[in-house]
Short mmCIF file of C-alpha atoms in Angstrom, two decimals:
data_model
loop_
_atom_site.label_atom_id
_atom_site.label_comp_id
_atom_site.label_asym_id
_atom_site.label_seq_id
_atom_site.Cartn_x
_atom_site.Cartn_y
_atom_site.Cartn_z
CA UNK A 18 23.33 14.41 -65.61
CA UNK A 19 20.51 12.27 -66.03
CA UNK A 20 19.36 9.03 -64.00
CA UNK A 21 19.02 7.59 -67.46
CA UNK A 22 23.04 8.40 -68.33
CA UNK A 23 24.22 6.71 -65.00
CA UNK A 24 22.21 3.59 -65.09
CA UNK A 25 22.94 2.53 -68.50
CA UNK A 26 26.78 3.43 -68.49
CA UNK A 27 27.75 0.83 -65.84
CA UNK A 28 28.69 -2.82 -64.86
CA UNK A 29 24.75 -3.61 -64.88
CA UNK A 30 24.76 -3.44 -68.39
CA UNK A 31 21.74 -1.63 -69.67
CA UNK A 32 18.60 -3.12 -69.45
CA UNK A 33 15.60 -2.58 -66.66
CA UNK A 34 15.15 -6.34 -67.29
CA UNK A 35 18.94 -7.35 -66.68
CA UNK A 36 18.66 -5.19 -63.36
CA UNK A 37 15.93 -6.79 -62.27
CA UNK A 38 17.22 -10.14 -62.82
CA UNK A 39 20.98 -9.29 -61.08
CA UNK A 40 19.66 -11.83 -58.31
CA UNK A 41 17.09 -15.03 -57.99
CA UNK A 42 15.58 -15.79 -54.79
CA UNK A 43 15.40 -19.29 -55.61
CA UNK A 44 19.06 -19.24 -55.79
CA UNK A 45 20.01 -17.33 -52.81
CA UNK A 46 21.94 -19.34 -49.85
CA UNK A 47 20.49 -19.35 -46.35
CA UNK A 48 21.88 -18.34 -42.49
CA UNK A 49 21.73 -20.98 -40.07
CA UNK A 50 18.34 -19.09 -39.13
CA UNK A 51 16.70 -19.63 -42.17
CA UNK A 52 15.67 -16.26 -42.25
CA UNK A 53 17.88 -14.34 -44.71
CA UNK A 54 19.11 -15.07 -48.05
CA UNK A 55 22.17 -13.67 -49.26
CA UNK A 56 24.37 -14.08 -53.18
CA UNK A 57 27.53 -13.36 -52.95
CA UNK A 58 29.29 -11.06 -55.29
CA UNK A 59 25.86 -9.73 -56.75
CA UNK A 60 28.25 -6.91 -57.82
CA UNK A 61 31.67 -7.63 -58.15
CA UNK A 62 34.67 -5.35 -58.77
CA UNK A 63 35.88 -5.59 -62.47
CA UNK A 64 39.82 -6.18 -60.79
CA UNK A 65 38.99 -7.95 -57.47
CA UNK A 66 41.23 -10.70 -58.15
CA UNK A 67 44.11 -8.03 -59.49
CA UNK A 68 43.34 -6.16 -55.86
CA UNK A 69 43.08 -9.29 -53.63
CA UNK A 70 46.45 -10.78 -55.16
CA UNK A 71 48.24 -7.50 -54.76
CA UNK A 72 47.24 -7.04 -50.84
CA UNK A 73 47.96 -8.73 -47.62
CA UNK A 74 44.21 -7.43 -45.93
CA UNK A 75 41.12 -6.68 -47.07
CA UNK A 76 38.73 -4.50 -45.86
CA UNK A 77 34.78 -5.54 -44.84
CA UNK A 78 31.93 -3.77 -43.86
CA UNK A 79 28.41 -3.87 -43.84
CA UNK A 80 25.42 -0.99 -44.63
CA UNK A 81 21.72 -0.51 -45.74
CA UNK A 82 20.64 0.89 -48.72
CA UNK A 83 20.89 4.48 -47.24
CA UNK A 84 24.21 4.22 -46.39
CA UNK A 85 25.54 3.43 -49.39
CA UNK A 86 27.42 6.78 -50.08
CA UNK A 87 30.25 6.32 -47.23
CA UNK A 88 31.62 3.80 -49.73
CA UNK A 89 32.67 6.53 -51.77
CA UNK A 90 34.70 8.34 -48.91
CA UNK A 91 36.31 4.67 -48.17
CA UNK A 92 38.06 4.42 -51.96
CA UNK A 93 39.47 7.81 -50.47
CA UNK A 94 41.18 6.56 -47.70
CA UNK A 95 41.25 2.94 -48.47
CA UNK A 96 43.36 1.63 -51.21
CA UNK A 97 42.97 -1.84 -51.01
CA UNK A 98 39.75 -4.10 -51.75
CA UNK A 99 36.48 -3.46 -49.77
CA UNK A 100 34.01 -6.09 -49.33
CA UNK A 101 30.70 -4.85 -48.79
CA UNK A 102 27.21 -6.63 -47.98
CA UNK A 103 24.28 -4.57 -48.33
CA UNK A 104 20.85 -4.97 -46.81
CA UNK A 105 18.45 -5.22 -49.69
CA UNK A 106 14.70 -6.11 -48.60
CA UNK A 107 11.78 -5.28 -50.67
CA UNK A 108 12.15 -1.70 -52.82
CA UNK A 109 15.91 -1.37 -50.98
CA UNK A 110 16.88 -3.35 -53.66
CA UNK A 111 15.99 -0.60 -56.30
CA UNK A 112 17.82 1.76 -54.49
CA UNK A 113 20.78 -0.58 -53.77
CA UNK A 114 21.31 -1.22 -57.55
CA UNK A 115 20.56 2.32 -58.22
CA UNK A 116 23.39 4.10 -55.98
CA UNK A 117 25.84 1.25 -56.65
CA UNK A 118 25.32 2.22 -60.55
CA UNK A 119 25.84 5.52 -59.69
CA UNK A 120 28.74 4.83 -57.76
CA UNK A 121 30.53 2.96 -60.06
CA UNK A 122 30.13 5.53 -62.80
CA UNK A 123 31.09 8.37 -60.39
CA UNK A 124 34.12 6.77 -58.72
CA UNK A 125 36.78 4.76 -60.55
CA UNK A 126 37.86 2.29 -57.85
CA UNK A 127 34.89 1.57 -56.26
CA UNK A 128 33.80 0.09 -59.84
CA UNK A 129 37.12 -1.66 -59.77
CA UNK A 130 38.23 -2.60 -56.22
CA UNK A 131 34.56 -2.91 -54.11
CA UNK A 132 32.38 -6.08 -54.76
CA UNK A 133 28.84 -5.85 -52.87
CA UNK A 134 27.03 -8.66 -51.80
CA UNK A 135 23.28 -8.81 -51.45
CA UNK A 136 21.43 -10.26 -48.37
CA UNK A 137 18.24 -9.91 -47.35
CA UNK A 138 15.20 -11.76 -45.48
CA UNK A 139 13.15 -14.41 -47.06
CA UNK A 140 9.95 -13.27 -46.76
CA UNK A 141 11.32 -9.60 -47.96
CA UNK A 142 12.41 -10.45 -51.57
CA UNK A 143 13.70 -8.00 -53.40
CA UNK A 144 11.18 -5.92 -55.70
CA UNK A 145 13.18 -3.84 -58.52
CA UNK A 146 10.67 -0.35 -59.59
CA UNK A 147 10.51 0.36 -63.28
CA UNK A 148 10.65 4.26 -63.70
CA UNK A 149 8.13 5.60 -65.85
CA UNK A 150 9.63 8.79 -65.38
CA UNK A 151 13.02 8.18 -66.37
CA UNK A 152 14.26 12.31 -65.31
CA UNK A 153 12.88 13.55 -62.91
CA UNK A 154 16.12 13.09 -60.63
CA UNK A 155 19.32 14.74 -61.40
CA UNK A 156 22.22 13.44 -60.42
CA UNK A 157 25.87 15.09 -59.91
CA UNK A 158 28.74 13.19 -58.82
CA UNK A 159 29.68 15.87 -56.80
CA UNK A 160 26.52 14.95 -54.18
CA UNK A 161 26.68 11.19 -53.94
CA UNK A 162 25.05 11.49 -50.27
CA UNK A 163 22.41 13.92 -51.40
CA UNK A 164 21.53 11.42 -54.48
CA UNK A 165 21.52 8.22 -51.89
CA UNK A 166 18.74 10.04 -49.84
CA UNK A 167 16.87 11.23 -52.67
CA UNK A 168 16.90 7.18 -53.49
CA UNK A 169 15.38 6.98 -50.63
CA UNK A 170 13.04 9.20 -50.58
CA UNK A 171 11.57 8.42 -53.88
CA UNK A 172 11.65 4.36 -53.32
CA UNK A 173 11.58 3.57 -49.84
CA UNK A 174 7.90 2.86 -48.55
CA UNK A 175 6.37 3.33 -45.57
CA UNK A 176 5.53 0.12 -44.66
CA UNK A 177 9.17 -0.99 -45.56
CA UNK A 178 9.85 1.90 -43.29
CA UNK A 179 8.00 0.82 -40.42
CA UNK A 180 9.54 -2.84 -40.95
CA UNK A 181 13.00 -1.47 -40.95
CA UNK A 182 12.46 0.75 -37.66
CA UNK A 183 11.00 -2.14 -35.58
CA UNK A 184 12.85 -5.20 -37.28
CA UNK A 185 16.16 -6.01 -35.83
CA UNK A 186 19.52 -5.13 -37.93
CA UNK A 187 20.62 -8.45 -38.60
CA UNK A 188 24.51 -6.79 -38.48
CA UNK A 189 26.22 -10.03 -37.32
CA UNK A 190 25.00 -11.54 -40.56
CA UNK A 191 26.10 -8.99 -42.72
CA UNK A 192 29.80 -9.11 -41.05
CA UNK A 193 29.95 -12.42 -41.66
CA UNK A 194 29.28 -11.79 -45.20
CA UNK A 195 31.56 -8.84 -45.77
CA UNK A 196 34.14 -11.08 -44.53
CA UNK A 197 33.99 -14.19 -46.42
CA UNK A 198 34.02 -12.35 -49.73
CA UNK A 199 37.75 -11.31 -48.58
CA UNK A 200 40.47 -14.38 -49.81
CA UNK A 201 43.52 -12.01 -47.69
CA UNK A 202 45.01 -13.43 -44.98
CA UNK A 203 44.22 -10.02 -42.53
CA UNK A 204 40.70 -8.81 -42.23
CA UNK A 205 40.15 -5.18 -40.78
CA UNK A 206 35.91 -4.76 -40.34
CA UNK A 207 35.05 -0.96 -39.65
CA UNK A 208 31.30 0.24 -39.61
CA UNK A 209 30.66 1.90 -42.87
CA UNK A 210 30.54 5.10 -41.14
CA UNK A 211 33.99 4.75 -39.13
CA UNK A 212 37.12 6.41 -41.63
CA UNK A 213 40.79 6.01 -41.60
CA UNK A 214 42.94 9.06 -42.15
CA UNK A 215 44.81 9.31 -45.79
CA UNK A 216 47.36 7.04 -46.70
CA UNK A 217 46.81 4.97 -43.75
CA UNK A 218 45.83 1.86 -45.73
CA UNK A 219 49.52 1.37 -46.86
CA UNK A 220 51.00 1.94 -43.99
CA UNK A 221 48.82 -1.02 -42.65
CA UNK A 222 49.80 -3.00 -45.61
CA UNK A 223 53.21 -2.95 -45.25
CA UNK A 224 52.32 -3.41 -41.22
CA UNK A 225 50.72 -6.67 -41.80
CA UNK A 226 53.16 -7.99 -44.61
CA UNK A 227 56.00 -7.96 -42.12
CA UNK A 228 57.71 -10.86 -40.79
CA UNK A 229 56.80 -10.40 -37.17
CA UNK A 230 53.47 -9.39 -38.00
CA UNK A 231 52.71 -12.53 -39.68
CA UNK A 232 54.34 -14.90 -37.07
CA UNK A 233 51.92 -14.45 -34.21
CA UNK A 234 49.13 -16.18 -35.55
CA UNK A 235 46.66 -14.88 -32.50
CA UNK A 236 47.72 -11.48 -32.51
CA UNK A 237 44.68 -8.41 -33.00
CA UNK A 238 45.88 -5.32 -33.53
CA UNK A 239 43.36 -2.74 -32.07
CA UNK A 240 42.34 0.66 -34.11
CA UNK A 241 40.87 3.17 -32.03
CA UNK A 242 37.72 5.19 -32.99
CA UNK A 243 37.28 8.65 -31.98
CA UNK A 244 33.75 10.68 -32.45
CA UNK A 245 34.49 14.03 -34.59
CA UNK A 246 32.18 17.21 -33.44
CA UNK A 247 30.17 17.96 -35.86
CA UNK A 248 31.40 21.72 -36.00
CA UNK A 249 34.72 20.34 -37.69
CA UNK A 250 34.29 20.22 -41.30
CA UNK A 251 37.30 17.49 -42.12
CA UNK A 252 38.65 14.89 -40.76
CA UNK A 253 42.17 15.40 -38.70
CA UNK A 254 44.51 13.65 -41.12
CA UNK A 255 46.50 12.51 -39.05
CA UNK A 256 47.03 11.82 -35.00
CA UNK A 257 48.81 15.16 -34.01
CA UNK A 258 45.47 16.85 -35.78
CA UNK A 259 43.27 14.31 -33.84
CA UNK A 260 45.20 15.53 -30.70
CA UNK A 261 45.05 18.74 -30.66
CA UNK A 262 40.77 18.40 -31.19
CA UNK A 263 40.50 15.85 -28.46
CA UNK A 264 42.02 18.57 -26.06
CA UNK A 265 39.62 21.12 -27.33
CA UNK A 266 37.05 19.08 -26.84
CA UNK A 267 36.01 18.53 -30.24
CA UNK A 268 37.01 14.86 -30.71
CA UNK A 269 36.51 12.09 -28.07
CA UNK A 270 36.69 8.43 -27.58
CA UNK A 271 33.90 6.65 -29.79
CA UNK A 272 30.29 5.93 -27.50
CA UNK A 273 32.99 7.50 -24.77
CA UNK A 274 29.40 9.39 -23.21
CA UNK A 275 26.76 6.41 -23.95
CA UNK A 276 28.45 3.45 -23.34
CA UNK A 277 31.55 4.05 -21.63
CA UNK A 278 32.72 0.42 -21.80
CA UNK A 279 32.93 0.29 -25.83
CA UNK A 280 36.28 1.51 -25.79
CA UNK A 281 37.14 1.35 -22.18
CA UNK A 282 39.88 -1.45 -21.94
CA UNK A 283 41.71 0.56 -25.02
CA UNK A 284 43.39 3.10 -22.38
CA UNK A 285 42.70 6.24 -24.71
CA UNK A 286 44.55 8.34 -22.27
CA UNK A 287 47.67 6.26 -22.86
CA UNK A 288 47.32 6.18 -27.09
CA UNK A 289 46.55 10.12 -26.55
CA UNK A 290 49.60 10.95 -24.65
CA UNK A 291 52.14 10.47 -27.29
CA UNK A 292 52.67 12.30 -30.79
CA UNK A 293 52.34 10.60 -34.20
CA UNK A 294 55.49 8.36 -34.54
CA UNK A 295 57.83 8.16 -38.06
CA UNK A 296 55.94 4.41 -39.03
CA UNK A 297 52.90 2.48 -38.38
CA UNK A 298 54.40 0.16 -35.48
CA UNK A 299 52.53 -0.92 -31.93
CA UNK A 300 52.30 1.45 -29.45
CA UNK A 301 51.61 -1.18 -26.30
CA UNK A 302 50.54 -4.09 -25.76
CA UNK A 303 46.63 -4.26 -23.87
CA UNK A 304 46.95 -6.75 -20.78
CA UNK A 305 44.02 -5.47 -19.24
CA UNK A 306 40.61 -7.22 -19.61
CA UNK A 307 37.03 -4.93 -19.53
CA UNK A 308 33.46 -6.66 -20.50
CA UNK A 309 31.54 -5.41 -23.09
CA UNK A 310 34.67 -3.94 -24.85
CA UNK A 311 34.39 -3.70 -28.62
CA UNK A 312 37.92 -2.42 -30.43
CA UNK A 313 37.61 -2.18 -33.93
CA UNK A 314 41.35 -4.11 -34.99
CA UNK A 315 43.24 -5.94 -37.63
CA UNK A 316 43.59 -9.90 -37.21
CA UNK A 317 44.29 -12.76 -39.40
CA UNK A 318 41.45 -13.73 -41.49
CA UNK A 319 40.73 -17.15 -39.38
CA UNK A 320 39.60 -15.71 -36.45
CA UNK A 321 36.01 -16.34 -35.03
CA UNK A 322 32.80 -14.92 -37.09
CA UNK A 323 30.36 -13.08 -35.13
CA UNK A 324 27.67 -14.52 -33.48
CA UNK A 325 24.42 -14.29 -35.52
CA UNK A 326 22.24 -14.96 -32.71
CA UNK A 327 22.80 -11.47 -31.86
CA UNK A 328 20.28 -9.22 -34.17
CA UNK A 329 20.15 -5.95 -34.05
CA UNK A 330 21.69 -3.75 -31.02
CA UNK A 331 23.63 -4.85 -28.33
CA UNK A 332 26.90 -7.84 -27.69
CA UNK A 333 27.02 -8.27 -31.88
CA UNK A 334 31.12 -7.04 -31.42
CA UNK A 335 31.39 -7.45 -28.04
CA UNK A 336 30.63 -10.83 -28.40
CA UNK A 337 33.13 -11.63 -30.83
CA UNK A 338 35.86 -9.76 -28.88
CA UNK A 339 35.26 -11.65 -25.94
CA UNK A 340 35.61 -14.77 -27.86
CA UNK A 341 38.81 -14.11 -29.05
CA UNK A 342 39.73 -13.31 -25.56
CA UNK A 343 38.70 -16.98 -24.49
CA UNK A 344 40.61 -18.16 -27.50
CA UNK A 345 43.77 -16.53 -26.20
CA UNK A 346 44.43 -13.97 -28.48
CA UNK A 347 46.52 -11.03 -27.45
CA UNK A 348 45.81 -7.39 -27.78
CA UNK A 349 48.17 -4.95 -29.22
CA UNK A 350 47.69 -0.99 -29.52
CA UNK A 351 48.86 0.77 -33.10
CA UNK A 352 50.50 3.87 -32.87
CA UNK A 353 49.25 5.84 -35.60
CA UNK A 354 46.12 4.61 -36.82
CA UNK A 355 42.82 5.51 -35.63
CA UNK A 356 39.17 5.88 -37.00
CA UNK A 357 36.81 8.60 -37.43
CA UNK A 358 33.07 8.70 -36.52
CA UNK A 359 31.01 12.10 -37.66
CA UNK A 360 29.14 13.61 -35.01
CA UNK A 361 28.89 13.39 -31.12
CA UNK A 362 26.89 10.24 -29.79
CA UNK A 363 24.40 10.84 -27.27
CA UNK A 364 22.10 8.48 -25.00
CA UNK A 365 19.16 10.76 -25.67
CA UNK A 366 19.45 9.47 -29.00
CA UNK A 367 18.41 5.60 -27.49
CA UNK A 368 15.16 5.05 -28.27
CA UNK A 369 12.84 2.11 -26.74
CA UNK A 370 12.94 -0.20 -29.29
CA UNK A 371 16.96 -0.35 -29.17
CA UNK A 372 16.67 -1.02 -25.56
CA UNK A 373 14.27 -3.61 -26.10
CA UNK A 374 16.98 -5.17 -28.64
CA UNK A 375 19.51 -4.89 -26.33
CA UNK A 376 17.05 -6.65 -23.74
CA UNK A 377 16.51 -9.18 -25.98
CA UNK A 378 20.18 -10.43 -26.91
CA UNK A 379 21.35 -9.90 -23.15
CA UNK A 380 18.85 -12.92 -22.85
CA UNK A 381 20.65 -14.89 -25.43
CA UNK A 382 24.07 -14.39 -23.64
CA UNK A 383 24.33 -16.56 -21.22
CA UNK A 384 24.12 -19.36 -23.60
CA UNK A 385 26.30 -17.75 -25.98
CA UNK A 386 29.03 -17.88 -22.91
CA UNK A 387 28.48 -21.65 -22.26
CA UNK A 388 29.11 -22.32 -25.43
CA UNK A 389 32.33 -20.49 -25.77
CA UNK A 390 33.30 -22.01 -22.69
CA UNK A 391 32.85 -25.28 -23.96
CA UNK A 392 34.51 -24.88 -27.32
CA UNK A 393 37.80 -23.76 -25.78
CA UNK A 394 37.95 -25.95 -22.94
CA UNK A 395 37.24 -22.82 -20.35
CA UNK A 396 36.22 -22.55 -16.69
CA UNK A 397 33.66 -19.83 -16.54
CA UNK A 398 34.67 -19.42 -13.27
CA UNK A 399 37.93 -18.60 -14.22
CA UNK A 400 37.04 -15.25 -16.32
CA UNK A 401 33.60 -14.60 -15.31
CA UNK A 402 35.09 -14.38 -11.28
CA UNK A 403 31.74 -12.94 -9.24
CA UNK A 404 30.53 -10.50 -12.07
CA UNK A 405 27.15 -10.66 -13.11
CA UNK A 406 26.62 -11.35 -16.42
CA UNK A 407 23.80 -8.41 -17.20
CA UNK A 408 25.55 -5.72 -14.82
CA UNK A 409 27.50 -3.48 -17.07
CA UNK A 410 24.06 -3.97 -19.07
CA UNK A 411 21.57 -3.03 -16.14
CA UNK A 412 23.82 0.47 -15.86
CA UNK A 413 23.60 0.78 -19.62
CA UNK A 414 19.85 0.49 -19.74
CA UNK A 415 19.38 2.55 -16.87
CA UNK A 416 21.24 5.75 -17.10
CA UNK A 417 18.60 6.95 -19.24
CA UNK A 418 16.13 8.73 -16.50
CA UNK A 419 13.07 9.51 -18.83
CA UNK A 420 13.01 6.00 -19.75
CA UNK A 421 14.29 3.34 -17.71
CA UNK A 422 13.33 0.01 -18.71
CA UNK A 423 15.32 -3.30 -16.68
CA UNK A 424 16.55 -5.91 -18.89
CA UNK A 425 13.96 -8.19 -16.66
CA UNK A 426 11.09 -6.08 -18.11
CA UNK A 427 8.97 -7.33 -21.44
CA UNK A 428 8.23 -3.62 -23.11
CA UNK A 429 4.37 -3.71 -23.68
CA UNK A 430 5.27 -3.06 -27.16
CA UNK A 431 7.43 -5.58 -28.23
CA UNK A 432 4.85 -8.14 -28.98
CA UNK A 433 3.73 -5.34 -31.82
CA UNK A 434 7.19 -6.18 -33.72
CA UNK A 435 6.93 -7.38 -36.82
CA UNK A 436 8.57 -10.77 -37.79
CA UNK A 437 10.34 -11.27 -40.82
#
């Protein structure tokens, strides 16, 4: 199967001029930064409205152009809609448009239950490449990840390269996004890469449609996420599978060996202990309170965005967890649910410049926290107590030994970044 077959056979309708056109700068709407322009619903799904009206939650995420194949595996195990904003500066937009054809002419419900929505920054418009060379890439919808990177590979440049490895991820904005273009009254925001188990999305369907689900209006229910060795080939499909590789060491607690704190207030031990139950019900109730904590859960749709101040790595969930914790909102374990990540994390995969953009938000925090204060009508004194702000981060920066680097220290390099 040809490029040429896949690209004309979908929702973009034919033409290199109608792809080019699917968006107009001039048109786009702007973040409170200025910075990024984003059109919602540059793609949307042919029965969104069908989907949306049928469900109680929808699902939101957020990716680059590269990462566009996971939304494939999430029409496996999601059945609902899935709101997705992609990150489309410069020649990412060919790619972008390219996979998401291919996508939709691959995969049924992703052409009929995911609508993507385009954001990017200003001063990176999107350029769309006319192919000369119409087949020189064949494509089998039995490789969607192997077609994604070749995308890549044959669009992305190296100077948008270089720009995307130094530029800050500007994540928080593309959460925000994902979840606005969901009308449900739950919201559940994985990272593209992060999986539920089969059949999984009913069972939190009917969970959220039920009477005393829906009358505690501040209630989060939390997901957790477990890392999957890269030796196992599938998923466990359920939590007795996830069990029994947690205890031979082949699953653990997501960022459970580079940032301990991610998941720490979600007492894994406790959720471990206990075998699948019957139905989709909570497990216990989370009374505890860690920093830095970032659950991936299931809330009502009102509940604080994330704060965009925070680009690239470091507080961009935590943040926004610890908000709803000054809001009052209670914490509550599911039973059977829980989230796959592929492959063990590592901290010798932390390279400087995510350190410096961890540096660089940690400076940012302290006003984020005054702030929240405020808004709620909050002594800091009352949750901060006598910890430091930046400790949990000072450990996190420093348990690296072949590069430490202080939150107090400017990197020599980080005048070098580009600005977008």
């Amino acid at each position: 199967y040809l490029e040429r077959y896949y690209i004309s056979e979908t929702s973009f309708n034919g033409s290199e001029k109608n792809r080019q056109l699917l968006i107009d700068p001039s048109r786009g709407s702007l973040d409170q930064s200025r910075r990024f322009l984003t059109h919602p619903f540059t793609v949307a799904g042919e029965r969104w409205k069908t989907v949306t009206d049928s469900w109680n939650i929808c699902m939101s995420t957020q990716t680059s152009a590269n990462l566009l194949f996971w939304i494939e595996k999430h029409t496996e195990m999601w059945q609902g809609p899935i709101s997705v904003s992609v990150y489309t500066p410069d020649v990412d937009y060919t790619i972008a448009v390219k996979i998401i054809s291919f996508l939709q002419t691959c995969i049924p419900a992703v052409r009929q239950r995911v609508s993507f929505h385009f954001s990017y920054p200003h001063k990176l418009p999107p350029v769309y490449v006319t192919d000369d060379d119409k087949n020189d890439l064949e494509y089998d919808c039995e490789s969607i990840e192997s077609v994604n990177e070749a995308l890549v590979d044959k669009y992305r440049t190296y100077r948008l390269r270089e720009i995307l490895r130094k530029q800050p991820y500007p994540q928080n904005i593309l959460r925000n996004i994902a979840r606005k273009g969901c009308p449900n009254e739950y919201t559940f925001t994985p990272d593209v890469d992060m999986l539920l188990t089969p059949g999984m999305s009913d069972e939190i369907n009917d969970f959220v449609s039920l009477n005393s689900t829906q009358s505690c209006t501040k209630c989060a229910f939390v997901i957790p996420t477990y890392e999957i060795h890269a030796i196992v080939k599938t998923n466990p499909a359920n939590k007795n599978e996830l069990r029994k590789l947690v205890k031979q060491s082949k699953a653990r607690g997501f960022h459970s060996r580079v940032y301990q704190p991610n998941q720490g207030n979600s007492n894994l031990p406790r959720w471990e202990s206990q075998n699948m139950d019957k139905k989709l019900d909570i497990m216990y109730n989370i009374t505890s309170w860690k920093k830095s904590w970032e659950p991936i859960y299931i809330a009502k749709a009102d509940i604080p965005l994330y704060d965009e101040r925070f680009i690239g790595y470091g507080f961009t969930r935590s943040s926004q967890v610890y908000e709803m914790h000054i809001a009052d909102y209670t914490w509550h374990m599911l039973n059977n649910a829980f989230l796959c990540h592929r492959g063990f994390q590592t901290s010798k995969k932390k390279d400087t410049l995510r350190r410096m953009q961890i540096n660089q938000n940690s400076r940012r925090y302290p006003m984020f926290l005054k702030e929240v204060y405020a808004r709620y009508n909050k002594s800091a004194e009352e949750y901060e107590k006598k910890t430091k702000v930046h400790s949990i981060l000072n450990k996190y920066l420093e348990e690296i030994p072949e590069n430490k680097y202080s939150p107090k220290t400017r990197h020599p390099k980080e005048k070098n970044l580009l600005k977008i």
